[in-house]
XYZ file of C-alpha atoms in Angstrom:
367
model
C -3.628 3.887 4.593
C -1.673 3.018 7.643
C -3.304 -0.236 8.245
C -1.947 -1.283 5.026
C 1.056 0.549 4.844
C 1.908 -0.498 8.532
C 1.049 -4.732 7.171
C 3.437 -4.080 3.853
C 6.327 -2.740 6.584
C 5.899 -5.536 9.169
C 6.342 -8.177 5.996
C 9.480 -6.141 4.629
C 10.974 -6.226 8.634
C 9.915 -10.149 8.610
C 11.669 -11.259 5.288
C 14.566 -9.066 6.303
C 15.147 -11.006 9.717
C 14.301 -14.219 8.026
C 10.875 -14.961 10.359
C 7.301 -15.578 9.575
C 5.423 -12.615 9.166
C 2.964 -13.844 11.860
C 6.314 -13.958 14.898
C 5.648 -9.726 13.703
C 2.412 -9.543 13.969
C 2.695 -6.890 17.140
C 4.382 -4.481 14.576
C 0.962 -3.480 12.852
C -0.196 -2.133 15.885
C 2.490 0.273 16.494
C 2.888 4.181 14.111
C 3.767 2.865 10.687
C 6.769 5.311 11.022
C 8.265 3.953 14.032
C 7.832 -0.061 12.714
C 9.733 2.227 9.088
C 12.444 3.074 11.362
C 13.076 -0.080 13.080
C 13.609 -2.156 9.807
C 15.483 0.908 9.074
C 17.676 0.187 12.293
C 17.782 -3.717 11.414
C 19.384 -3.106 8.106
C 21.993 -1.523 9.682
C 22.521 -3.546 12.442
C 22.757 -6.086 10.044
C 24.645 -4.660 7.185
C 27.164 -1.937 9.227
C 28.096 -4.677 11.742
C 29.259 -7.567 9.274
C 31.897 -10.085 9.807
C 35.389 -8.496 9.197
C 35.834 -12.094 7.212
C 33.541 -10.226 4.251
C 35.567 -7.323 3.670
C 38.370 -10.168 3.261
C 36.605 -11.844 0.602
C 35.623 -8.450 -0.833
C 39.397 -7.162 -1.301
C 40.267 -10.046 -2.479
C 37.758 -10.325 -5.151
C 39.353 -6.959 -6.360
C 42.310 -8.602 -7.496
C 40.902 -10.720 -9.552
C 39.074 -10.976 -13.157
C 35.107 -10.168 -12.523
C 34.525 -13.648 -14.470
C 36.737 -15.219 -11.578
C 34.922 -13.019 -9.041
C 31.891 -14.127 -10.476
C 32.771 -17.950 -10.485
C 33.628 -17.755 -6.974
C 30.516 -16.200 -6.000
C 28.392 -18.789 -7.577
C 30.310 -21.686 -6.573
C 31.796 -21.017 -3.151
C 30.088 -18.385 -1.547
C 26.184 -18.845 -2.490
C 23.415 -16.370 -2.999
C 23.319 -15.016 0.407
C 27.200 -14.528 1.094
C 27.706 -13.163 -2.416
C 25.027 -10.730 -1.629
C 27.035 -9.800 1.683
C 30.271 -9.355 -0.490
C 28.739 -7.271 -3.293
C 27.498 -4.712 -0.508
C 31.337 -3.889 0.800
C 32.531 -3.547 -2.665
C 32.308 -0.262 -4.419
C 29.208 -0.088 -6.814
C 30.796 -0.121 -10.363
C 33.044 -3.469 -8.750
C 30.043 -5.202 -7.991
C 27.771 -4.271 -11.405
C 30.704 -5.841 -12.695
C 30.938 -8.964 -11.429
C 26.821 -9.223 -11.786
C 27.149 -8.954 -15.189
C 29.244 -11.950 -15.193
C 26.906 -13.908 -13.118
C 23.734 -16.392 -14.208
C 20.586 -14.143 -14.127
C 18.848 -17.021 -11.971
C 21.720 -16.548 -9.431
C 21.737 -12.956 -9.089
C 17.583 -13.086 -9.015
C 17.509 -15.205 -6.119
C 21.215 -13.243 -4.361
C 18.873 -9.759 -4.700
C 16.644 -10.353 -1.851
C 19.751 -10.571 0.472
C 21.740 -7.392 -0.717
C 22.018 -4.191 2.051
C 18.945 -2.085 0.200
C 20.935 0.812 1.083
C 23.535 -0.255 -1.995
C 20.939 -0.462 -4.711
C 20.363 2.513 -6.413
C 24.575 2.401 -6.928
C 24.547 -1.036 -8.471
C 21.109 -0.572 -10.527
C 22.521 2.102 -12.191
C 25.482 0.995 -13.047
C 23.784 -2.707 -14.709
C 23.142 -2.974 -18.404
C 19.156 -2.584 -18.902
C 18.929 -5.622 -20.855
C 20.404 -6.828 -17.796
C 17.984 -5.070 -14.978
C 14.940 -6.370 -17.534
C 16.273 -9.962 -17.168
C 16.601 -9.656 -13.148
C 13.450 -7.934 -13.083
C 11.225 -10.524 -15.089
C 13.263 -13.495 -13.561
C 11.996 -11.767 -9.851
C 8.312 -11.639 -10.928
C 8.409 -15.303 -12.135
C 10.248 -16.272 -8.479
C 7.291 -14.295 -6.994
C 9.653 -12.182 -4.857
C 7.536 -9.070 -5.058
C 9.090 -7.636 -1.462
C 12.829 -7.630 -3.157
C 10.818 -6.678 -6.502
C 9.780 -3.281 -4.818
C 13.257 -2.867 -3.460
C 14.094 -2.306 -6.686
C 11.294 -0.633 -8.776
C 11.422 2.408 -7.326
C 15.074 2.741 -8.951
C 14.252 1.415 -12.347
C 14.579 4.223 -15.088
C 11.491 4.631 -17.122
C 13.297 3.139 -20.550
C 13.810 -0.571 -18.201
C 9.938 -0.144 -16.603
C 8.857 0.528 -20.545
C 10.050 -3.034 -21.096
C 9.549 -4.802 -17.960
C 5.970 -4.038 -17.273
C 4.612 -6.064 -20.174
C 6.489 -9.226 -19.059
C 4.881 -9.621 -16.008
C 0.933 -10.056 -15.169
C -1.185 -7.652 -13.235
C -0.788 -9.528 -10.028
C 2.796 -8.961 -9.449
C 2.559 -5.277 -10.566
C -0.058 -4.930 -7.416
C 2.115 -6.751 -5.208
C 5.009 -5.144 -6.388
C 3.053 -1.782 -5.852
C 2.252 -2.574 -2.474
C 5.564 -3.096 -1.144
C 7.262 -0.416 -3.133
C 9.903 1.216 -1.320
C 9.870 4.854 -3.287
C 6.196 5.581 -3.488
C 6.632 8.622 -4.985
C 7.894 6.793 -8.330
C 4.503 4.885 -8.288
C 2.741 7.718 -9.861
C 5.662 7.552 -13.093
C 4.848 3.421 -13.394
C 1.342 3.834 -13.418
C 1.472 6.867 -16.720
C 4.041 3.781 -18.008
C 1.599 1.510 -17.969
C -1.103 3.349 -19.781
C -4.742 3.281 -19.171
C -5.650 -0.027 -20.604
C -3.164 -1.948 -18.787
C -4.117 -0.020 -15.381
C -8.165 -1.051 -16.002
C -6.578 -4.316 -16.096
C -4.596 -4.474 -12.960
C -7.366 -2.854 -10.985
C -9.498 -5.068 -12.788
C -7.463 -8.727 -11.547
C -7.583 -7.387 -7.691
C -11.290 -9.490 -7.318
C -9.508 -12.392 -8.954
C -6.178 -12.782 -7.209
C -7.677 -11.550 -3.604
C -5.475 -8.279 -3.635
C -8.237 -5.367 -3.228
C -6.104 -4.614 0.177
C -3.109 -3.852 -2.175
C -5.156 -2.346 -5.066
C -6.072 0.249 -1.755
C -2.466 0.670 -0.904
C -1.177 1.716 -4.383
C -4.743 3.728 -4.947
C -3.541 5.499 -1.046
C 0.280 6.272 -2.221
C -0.966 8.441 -6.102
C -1.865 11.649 -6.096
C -5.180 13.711 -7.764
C -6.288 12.055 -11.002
C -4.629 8.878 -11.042
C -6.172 8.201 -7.413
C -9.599 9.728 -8.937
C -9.111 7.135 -12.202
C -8.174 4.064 -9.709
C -11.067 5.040 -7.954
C -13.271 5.214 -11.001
C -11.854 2.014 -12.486
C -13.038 0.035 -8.971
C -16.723 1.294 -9.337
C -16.814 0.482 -12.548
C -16.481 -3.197 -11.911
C -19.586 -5.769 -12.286
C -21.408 -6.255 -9.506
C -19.618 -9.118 -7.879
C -16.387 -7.985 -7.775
C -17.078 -4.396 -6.384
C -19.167 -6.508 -3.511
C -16.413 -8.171 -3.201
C -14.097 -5.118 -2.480
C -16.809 -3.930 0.387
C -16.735 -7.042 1.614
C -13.057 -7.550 1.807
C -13.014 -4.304 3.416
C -15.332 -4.998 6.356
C -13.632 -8.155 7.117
C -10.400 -6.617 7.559
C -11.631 -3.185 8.550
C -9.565 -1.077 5.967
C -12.979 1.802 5.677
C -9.938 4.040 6.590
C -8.298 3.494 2.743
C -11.505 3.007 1.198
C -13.681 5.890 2.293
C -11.563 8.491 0.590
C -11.759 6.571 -2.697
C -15.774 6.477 -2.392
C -15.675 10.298 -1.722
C -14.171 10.946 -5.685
C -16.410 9.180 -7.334
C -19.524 10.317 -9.320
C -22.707 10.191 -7.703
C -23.372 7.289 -10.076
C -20.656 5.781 -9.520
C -21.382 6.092 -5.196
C -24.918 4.883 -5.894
C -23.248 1.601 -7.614
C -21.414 1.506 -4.259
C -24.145 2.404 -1.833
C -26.515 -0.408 -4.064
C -24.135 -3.256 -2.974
C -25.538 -6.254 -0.716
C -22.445 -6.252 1.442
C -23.414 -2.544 2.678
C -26.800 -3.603 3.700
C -26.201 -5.625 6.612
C -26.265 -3.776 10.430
C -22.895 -5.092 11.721
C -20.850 -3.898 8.149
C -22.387 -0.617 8.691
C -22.444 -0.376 12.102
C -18.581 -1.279 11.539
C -18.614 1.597 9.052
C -19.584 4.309 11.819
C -17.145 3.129 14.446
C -13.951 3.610 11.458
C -15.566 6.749 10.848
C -15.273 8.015 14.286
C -11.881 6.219 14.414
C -10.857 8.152 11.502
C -12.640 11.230 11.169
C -13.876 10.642 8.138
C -16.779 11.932 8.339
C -16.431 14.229 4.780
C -15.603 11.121 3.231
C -18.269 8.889 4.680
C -21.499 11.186 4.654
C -21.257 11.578 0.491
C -21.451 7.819 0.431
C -24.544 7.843 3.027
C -26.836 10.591 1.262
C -26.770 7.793 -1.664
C -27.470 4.406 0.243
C -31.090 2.871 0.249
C -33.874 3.932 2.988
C -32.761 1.081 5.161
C -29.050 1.192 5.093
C -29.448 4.691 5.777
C -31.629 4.521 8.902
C -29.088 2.125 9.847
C -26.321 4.481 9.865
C -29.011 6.953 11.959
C -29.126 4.882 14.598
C -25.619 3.520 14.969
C -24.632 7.446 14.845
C -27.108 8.486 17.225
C -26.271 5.668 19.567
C -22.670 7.097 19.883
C -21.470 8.798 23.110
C -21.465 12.493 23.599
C -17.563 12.678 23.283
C -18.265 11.143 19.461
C -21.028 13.076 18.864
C -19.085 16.400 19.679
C -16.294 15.400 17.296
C -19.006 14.953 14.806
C -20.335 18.259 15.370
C -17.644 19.881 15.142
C -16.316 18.190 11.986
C -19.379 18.744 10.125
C -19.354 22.566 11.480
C -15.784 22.676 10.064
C -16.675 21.452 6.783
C -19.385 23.033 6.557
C -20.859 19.564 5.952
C -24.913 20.699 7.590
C -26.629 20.026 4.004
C -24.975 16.165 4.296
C -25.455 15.083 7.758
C -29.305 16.611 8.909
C -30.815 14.249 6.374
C -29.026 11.732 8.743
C -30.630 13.671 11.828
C -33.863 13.169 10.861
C -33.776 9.374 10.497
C -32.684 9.456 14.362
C -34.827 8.381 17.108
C -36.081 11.788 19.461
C -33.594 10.324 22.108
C -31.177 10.679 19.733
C -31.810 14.012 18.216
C -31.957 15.632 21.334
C -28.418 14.567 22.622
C -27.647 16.209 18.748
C -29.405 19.272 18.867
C -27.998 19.845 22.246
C -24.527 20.167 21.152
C -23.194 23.431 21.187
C -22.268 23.433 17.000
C -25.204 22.358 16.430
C -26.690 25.144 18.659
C -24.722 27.470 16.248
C -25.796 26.499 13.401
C -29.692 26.939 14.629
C -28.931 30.298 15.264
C -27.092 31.699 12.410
């Protein structure tokens, strides 16, 4: 998950300075925390630090009518500056003067508002209101403000909003959503016929990377049924999540998926044409030892074909002794021996010597 979770914070840092995401780039390669704390750092620097000329306009927008307020907002001041003003005005001043403004106005002002003031205003909006904002965001395709927001929505609004906008924005509103722990409440919203048809549209749009991220931030069953509801897709498209996966090495979010399935459903994933090639699985290994994921990864390996398999022998036996130990050990820990000796066996003699001679393995002859 940090691979994705470290992209979806470098694109939140990038719209918030106003730069291509690409000027960012560096950011993914840094903890996901730190790159959380830096945006973190931006909003204040931009936010705390703002012209005294705002808190002008913002006291004097108290002493008028919110229509007026309104008026002046949308005529003199713009989206951007009227976002500035609404964040120095106290919460239930600002709902009000929303409330007076065109939905289109305050759709396109919400991606410029300090994030830190939302959950104040939200909650103090009309729902019909928050509905209107919400669908007019989705059709604007601002999914990055969109998740600003979601996370704040009561369930009553989400009831209403979800079925006005397609799967596609619901995964990239997932993927950027700032209160993951709410995603779990959307997704029982949404019920399980709508959720088979999100997971279902992530071939379609080219957002299996984001189908991973929202699958990486549930919990137990709903990360089980995600799971389930990805093998269970025809051929094609479930190639096409390996294969999306390899090319932008993400074995770290998918592994863990592969190791809830069914063993039906991991032989529909171990069948697939895009796991049979040397360099995808050879790829495979080297996230693995990355990762550590070998629990995950060994499940999947016990149900790929004769070939694949001996592939995965020898790209694991080829691996130096320092990866090799960590495998040992690992497997020792997890008491994982019944998974990984069918692997040992497909090795060459080089290679099961170098694994025989490691002291877990030692162990484990003994005992």
């Amino acid at each position: 998950m940090d691979k994705l979770r470290a992209r979806a914070e470098t694109l939140k840092t990038a719209r918030l300075l106003d730069v291509e995401p690409d000027t960012l780039a560096f950011l993914q390669a840094l903890p996901v925390d730190d790159v959380r704390r830096f945006r973190a750092q931006c909003v204040a620097a931009l936010h705390d630090r703002a012209p005294d000329m705002l808190d002008r306009i913002a006291a004097a927008t108290k002493l008028v009518p919110a229509g007026v307020a309104a008026a002046i907002s949308q005529k003199a001041l713009g989206p951007r500056l009227a976002a500035a003003v609404a964040g120095r005005l106290e919460p239930a001043r600002a709902a009000d003067i929303i409330e007076k403004l065109p939905v289109s106005f305050t759709a396109e002002s919400c991606g410029h508002l300090d994030p830190r003031r939302i959950p104040g205003i939200v909650g103090r909006l009309d729902e019909n209101l928050v509905v209107r904002i919400a669908v007019a965001l989705a059709e604007r395709r601002d999914h990055l403000t969109m998740g600003r927001f979601v996370g704040h929505l009561p369930d009553s609004a989400l009831r209403r909003i979800l079925p006005q906008v397609d799967d596609a924005a619901v995964l990239r509103t997932g993927f950027a959503i700032e209160e993951p722990e709410r995603l779990g409440r959307i997704i029982e919203l949404m019920g399980p016929d709508r959720l088979a048809s999100v997971i279902g549209s992530a071939s379609e749009a080219g957002l299996w990377p984001e189908a991973l991220a929202v699958a990486g931030m549930v919990m137990g069953e709903q990360r089980g049924r995600i799971a389930s509801l990805a093998a269970a897709q025809p051929e094609d498209r479930l190639d096409s999540l390996v294969a999306t996966v390899a090319e932008q090495d993400l074995w770290e979010s998918l592994l863990p998926l592969v190791a809830l399935l069914s063993e039906e459903e991991r032989r529909a994933v171990a069948a697939l044409p895009s796991l049979r090639g040397a360099e995808v699985l050879g790829g495979v290994v080297r996230a693995v030892v990355a990762t550590g994921l070998w629990a995950e990864f060994l499940p999947l390996v016990g149900a790929l074909p004769d070939g694949s398999r001996k592939v995965v022998a020898g790209a694991a036996g080829a691996l130096p002794a320092s990866d090799l130990d960590a495998l040992a050990l690992e497997v020792d820990k997890r008491n994982l021996w019944e998974l990984v000796m069918p692997l040992v066996e497909l090795m060459d003699d080089e290679a099961k010597t170098r694994i025989f001679e490691l002291p877990a393995f030692q162990r484990q002859a003994g005992e």
